PDB file of C-alpha atoms and ligand atoms in Angstrom:
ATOM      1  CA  UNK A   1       7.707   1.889   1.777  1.00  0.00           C
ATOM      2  CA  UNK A   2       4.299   1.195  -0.056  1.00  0.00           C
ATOM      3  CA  UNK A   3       3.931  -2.314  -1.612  1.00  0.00           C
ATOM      4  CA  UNK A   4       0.674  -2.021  -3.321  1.00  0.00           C
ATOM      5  CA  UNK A   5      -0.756   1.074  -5.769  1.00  0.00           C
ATOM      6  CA  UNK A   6      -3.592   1.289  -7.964  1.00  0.00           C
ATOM      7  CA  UNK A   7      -3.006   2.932 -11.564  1.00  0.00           C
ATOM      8  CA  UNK A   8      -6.653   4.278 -12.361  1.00  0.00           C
ATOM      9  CA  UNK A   9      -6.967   4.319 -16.057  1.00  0.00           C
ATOM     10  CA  UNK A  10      -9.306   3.309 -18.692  1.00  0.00           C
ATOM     11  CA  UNK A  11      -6.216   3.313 -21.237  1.00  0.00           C
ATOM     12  CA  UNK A  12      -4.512  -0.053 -21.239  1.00  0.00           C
ATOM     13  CA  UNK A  13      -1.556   1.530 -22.929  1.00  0.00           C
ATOM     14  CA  UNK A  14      -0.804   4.395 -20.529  1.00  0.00           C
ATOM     15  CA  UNK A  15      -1.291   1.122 -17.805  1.00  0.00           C
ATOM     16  CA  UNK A  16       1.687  -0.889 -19.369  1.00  0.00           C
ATOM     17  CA  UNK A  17       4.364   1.565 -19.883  1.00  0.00           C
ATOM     18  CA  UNK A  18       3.730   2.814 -16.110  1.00  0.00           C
ATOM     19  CA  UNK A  19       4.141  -1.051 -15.480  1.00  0.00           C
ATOM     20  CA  UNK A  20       7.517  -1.306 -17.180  1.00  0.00           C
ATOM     21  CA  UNK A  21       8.904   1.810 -15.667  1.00  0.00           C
ATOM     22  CA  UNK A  22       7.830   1.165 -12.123  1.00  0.00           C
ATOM     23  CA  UNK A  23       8.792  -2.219 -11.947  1.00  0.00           C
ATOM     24  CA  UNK A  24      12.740  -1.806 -12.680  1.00  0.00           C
ATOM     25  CA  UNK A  25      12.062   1.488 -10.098  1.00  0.00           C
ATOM     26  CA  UNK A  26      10.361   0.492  -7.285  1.00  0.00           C
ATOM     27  CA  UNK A  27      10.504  -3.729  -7.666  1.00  0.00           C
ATOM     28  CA  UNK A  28       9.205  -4.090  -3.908  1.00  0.00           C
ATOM     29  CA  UNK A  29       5.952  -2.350  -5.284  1.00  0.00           C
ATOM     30  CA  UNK A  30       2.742  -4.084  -6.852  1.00  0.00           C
ATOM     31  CA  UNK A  31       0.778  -2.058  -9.712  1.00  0.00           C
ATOM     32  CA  UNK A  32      -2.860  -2.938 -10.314  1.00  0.00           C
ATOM     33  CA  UNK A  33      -4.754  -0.977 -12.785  1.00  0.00           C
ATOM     34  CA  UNK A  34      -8.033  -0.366 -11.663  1.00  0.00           C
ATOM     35  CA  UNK A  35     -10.140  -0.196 -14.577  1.00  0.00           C
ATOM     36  CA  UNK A  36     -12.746   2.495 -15.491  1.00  0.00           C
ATOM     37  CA  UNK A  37     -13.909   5.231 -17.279  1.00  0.00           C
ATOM     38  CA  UNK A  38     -12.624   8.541 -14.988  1.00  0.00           C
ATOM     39  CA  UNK A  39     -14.630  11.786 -15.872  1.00  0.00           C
ATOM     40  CA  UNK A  40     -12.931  14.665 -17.214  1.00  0.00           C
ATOM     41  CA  UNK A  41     -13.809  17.761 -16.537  1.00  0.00           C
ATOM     42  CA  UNK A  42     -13.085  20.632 -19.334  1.00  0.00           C
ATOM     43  CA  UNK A  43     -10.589  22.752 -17.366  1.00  0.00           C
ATOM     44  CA  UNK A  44      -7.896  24.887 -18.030  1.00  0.00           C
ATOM     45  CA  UNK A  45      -4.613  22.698 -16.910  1.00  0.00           C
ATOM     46  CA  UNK A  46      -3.938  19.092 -16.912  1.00  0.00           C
ATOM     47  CA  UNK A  47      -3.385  19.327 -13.199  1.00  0.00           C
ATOM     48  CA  UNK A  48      -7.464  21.044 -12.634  1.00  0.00           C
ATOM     49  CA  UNK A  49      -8.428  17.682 -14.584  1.00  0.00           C
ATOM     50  CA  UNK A  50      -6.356  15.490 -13.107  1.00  0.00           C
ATOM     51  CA  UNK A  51      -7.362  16.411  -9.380  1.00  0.00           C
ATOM     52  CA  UNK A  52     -10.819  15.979 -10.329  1.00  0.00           C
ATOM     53  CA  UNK A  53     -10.069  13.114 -11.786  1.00  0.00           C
ATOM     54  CA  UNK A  54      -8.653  11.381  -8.529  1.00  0.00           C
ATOM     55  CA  UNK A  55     -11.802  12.441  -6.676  1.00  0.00           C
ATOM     56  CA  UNK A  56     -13.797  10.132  -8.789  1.00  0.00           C
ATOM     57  CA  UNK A  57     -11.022   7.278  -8.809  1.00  0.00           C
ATOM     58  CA  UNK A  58     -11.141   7.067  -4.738  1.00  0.00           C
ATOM     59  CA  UNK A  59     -14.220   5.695  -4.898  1.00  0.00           C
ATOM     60  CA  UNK A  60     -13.630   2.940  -7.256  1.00  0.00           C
ATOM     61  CA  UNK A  61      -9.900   1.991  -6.133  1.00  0.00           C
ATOM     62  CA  UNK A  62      -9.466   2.388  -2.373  1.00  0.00           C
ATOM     63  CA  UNK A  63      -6.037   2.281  -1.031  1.00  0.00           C
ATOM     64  CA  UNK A  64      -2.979   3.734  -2.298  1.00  0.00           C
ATOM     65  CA  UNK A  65      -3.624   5.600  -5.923  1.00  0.00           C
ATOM     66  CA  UNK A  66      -2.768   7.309  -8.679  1.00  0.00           C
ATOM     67  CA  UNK A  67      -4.576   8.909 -11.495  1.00  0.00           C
ATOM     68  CA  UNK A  68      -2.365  10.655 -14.815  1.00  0.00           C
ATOM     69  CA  UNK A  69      -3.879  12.988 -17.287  1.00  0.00           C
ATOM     70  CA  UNK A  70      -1.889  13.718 -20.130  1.00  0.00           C
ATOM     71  CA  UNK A  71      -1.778  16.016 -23.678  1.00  0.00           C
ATOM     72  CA  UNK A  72      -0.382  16.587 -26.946  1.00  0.00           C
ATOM     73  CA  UNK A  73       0.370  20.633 -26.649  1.00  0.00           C
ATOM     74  CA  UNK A  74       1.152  22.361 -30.252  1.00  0.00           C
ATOM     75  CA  UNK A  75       2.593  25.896 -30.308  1.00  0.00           C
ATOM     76  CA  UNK A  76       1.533  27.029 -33.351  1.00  0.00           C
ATOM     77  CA  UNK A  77      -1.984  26.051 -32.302  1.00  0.00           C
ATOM     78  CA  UNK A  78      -1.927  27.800 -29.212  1.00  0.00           C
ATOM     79  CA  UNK A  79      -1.533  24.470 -27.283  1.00  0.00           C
ATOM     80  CA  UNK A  80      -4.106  22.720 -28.772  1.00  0.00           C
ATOM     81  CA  UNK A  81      -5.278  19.603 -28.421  1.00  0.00           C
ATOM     82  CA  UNK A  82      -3.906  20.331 -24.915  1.00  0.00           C
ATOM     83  CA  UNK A  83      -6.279  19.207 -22.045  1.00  0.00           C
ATOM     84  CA  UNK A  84      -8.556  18.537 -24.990  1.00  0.00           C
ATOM     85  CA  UNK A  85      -6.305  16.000 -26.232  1.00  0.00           C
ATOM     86  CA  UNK A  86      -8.607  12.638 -25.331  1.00  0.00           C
ATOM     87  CA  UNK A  87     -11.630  13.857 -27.698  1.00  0.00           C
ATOM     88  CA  UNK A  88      -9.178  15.704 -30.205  1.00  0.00           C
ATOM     89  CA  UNK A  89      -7.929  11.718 -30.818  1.00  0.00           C
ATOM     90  CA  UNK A  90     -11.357  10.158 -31.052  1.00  0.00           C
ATOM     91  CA  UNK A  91     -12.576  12.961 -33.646  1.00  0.00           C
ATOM     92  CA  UNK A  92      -9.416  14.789 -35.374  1.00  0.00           C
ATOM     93  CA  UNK A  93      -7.324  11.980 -34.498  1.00  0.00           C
ATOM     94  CA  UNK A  94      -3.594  12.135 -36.492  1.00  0.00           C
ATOM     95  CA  UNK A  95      -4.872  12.790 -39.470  1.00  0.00           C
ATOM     96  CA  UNK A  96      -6.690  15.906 -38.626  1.00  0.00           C
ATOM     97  CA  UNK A  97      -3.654  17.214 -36.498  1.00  0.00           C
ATOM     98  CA  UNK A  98      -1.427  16.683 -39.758  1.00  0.00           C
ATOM     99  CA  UNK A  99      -4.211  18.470 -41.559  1.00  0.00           C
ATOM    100  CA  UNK A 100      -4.169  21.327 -39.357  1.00  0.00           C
ATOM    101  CA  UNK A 101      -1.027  21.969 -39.930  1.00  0.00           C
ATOM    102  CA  UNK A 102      -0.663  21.345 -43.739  1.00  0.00           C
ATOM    103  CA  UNK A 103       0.364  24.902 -44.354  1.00  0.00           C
ATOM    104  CA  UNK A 104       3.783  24.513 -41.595  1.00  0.00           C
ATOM    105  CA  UNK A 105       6.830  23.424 -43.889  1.00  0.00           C
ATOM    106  CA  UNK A 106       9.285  23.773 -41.441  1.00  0.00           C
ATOM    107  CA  UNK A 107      10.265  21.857 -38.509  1.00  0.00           C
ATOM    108  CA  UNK A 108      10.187  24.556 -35.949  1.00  0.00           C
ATOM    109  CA  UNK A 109       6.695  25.381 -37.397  1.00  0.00           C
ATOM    110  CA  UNK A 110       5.570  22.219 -35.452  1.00  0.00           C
ATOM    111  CA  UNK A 111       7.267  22.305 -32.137  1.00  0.00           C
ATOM    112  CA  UNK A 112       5.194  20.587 -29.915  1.00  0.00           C
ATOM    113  CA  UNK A 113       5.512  18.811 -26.403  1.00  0.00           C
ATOM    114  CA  UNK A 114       3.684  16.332 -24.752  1.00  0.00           C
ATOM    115  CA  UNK A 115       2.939  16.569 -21.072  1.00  0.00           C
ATOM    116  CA  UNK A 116       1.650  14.235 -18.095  1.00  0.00           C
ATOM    117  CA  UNK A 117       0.016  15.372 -14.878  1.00  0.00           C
ATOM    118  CA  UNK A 118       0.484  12.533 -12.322  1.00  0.00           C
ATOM    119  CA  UNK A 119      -1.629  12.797  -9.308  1.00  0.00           C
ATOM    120  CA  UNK A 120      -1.151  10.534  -6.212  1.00  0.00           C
ATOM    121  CA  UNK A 121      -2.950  10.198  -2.982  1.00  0.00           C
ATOM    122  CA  UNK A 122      -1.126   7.435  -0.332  1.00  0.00           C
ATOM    123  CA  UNK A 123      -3.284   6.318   2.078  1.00  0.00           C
ATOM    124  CA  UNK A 124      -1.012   6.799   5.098  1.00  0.00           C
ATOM    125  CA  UNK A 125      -0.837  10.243   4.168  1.00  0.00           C
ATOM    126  CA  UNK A 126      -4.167  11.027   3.168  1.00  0.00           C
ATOM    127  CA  UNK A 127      -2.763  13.912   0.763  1.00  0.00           C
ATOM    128  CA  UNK A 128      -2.527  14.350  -2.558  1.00  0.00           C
ATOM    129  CA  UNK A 129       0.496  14.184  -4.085  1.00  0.00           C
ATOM    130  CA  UNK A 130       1.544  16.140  -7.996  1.00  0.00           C
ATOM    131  CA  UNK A 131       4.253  14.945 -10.480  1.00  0.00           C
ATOM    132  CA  UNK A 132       4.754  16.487 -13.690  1.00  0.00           C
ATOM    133  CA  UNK A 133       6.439  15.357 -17.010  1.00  0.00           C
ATOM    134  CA  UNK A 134       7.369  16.896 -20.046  1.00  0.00           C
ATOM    135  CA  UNK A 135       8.643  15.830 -23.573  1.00  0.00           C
ATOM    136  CA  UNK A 136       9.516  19.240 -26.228  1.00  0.00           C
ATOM    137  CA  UNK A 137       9.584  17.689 -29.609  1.00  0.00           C
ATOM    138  CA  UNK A 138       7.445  18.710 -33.207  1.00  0.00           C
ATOM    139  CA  UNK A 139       4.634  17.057 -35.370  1.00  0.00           C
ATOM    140  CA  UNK A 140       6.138  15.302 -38.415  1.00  0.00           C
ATOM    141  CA  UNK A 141       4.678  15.257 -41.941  1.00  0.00           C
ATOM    142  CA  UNK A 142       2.866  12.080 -41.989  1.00  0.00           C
ATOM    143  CA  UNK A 143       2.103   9.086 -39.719  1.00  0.00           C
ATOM    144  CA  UNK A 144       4.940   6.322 -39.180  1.00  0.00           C
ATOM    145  CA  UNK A 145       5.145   4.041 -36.996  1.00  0.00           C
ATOM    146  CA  UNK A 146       2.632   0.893 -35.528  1.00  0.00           C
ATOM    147  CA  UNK A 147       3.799   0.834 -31.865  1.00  0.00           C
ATOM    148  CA  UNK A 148       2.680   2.641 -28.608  1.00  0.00           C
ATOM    149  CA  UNK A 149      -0.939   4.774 -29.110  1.00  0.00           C
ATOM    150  CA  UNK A 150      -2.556   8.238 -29.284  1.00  0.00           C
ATOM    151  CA  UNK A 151      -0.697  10.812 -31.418  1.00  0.00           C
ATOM    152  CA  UNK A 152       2.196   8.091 -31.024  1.00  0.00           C
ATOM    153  CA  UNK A 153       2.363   8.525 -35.003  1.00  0.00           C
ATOM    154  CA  UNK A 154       3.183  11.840 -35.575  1.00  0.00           C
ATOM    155  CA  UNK A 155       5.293  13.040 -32.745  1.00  0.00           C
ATOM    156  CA  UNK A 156       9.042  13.278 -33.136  1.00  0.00           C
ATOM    157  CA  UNK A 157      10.681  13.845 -29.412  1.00  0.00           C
ATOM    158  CA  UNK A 158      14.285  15.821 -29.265  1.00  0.00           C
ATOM    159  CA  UNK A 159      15.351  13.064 -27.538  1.00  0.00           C
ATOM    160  CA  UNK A 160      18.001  11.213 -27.504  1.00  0.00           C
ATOM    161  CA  UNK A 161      19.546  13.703 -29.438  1.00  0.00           C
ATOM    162  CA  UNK A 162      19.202  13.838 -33.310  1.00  0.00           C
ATOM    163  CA  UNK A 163      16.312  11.527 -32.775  1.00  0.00           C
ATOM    164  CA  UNK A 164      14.254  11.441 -36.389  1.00  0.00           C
ATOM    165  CA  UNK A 165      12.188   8.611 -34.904  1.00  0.00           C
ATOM    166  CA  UNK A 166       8.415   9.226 -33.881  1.00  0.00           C
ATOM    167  CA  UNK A 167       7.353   7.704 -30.373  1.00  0.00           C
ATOM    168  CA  UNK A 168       5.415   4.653 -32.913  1.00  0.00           C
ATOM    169  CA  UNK A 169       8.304   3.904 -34.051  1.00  0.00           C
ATOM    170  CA  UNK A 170      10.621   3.452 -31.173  1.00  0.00           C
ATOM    171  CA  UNK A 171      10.457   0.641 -29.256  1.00  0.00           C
ATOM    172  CA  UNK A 172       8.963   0.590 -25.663  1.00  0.00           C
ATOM    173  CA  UNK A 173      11.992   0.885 -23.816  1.00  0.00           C
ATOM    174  CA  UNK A 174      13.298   3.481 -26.171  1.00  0.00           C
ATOM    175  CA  UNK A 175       9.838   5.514 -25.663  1.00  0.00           C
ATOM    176  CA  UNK A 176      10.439   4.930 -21.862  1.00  0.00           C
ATOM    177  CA  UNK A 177      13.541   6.283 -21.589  1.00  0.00           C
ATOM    178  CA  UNK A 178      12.119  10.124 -22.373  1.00  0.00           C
ATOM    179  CA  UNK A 179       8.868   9.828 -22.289  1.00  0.00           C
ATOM    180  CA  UNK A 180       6.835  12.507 -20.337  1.00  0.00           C
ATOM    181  CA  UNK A 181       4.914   9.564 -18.718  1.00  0.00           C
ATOM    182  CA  UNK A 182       8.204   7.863 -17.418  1.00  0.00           C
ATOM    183  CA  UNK A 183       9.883  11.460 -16.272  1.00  0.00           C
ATOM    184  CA  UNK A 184       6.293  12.654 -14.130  1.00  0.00           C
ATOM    185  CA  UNK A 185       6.935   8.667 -12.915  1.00  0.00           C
ATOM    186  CA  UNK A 186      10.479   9.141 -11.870  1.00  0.00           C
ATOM    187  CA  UNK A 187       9.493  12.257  -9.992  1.00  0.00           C
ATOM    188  CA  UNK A 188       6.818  10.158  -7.975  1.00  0.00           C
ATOM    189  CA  UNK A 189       9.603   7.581  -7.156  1.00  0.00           C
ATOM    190  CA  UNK A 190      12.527  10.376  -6.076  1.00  0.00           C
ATOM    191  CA  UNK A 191       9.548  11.356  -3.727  1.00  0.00           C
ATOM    192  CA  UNK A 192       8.534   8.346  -2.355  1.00  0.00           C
ATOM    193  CA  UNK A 193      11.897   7.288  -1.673  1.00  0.00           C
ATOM    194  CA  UNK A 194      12.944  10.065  -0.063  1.00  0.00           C
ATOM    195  CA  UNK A 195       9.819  10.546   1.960  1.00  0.00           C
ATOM    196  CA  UNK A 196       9.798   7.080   2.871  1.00  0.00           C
ATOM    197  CA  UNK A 197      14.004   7.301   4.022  1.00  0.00           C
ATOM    198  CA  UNK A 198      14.997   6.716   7.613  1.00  0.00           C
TER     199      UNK A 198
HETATM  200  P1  LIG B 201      -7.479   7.754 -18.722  1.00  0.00           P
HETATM  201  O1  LIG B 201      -8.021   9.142 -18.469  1.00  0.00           O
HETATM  202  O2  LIG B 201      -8.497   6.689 -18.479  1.00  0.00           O
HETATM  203  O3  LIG B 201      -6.207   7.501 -17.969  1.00  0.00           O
HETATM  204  P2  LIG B 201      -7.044   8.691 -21.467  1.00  0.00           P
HETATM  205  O4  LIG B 201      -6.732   7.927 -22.723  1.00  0.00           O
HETATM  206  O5  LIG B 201      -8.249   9.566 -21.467  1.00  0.00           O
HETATM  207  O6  LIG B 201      -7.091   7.616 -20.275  1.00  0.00           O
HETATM  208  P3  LIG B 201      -5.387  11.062 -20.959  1.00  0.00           P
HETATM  209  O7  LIG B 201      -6.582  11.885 -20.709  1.00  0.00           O
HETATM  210  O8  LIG B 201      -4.255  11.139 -19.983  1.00  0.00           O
HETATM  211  O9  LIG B 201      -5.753   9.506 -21.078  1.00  0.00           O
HETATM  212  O10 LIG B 201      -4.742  11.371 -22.360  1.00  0.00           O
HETATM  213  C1  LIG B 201      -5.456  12.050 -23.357  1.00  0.00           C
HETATM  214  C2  LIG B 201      -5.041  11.552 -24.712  1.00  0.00           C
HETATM  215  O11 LIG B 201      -3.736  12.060 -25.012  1.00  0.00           O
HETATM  216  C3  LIG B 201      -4.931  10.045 -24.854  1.00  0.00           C
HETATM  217  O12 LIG B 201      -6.168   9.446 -25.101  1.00  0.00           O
HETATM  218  C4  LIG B 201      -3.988   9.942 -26.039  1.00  0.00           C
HETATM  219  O13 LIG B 201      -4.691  10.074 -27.242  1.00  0.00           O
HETATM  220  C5  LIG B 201      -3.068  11.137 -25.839  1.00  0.00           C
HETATM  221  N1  LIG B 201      -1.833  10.693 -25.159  1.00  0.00           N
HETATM  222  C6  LIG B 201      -1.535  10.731 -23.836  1.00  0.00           C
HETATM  223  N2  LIG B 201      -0.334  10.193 -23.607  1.00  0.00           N
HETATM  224  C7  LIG B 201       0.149   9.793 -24.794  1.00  0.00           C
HETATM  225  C8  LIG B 201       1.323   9.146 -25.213  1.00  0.00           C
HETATM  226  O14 LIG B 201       2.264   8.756 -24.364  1.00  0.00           O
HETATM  227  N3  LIG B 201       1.469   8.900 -26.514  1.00  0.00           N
HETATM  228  C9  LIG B 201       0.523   9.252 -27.404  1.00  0.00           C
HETATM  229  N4  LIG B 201      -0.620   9.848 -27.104  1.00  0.00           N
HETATM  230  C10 LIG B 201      -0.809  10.119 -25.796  1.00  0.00           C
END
């Protein structure tokens, strides 16, 4: 087993619910995040950005690593923000997402999921490694909420079921228990417990 990763991330957020999850998963294993600002290239699929991604992060983290790169996808947008979903929140933000859909009334107007793309390279492997997560949900009608970060606000996950609540509204642990971040996570830890097995 591993005892030491690096989680590559400028976001200090995405950092401390990885931190929560992996240390009631994996408590033999220390998490560092390895601060910096990771280039993204404009690409197709989270996974295309998120390999790139890990290139860059290799350099500036050496040892085991991993790297996540994440989106807000909206049907009736054609999955927009998507892979676009880091600049969509510095210029849109919410309120331009909730804007963009001012003419969808009903709920299954605004299906929408979030998704994580968690890329891992182990050192004793020297390979790199892909974990996916996914949370189906829809874009509410205005922002609630003051917890977590991102579109936080205005998404509404399925679960648990005949959850009303948006991810800003639940607490941590509540966001951790379905969150697309947590579930690419869990994959990573199945994985590395089963490679790692007698
Ligand atoms: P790093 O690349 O440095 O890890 P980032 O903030 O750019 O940080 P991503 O590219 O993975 O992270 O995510 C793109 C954006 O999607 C992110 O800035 C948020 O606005 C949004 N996002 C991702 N995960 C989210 C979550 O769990 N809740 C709310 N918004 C999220």
């Amino acid at each position: 087993m591993i005892n030491h990763i690096w989680f590559a991330t400028g976001n200090d957020h995405k950092f401390s619910e990885a931190r929560d999850f992996l240390v009631q998963a994996l408590p033999g294993l220390q998490l560092e995040q390895c601060k910096g600002d990771f280039p993204e290239i404009q690409a197709s699929s989270l996974e295309e950005v998120a390999r790139y991604k890990i290139q860059a992060a290799m350099d500036a983290c050496p040892g085991n690593l991993f790297i996540e790169d994440a989106g807000l996808f909206i049907s009736c947008l054609h999955g927009f923000p998507g892979v676009y979903s880091s600049y969509v929140k510095k210029t849109l933000d919410c309120d331009g997402i909730l804007k963009l859909l001012g003419d969808k009334q009903e709920k299954i107007q605004r299906v929408a999921y979030f998704e994580t793309c968690t890329c891992v390279f182990l050192e004793e492997m020297q390979e790199i490694h892909i974990f996916k997560g996914r949370i189906d949900g829809h874009i509410g009608f205005k922002e609630r909420g003051a917890r977590g970060f991102g579109f936080d606000p205005i998404f509404i996950p399925d679960e648990p079921a005949g959850n009303e609540l948006t991810f800003a509204e639940m607490t941590p642990v509540q966001k951790n228990a379905v969150s697309h971040r947590t579930r690419a996570l869990n994959h990573f830890k199945q994985w590395l417990l089963q490679s790692h097995s007698p």
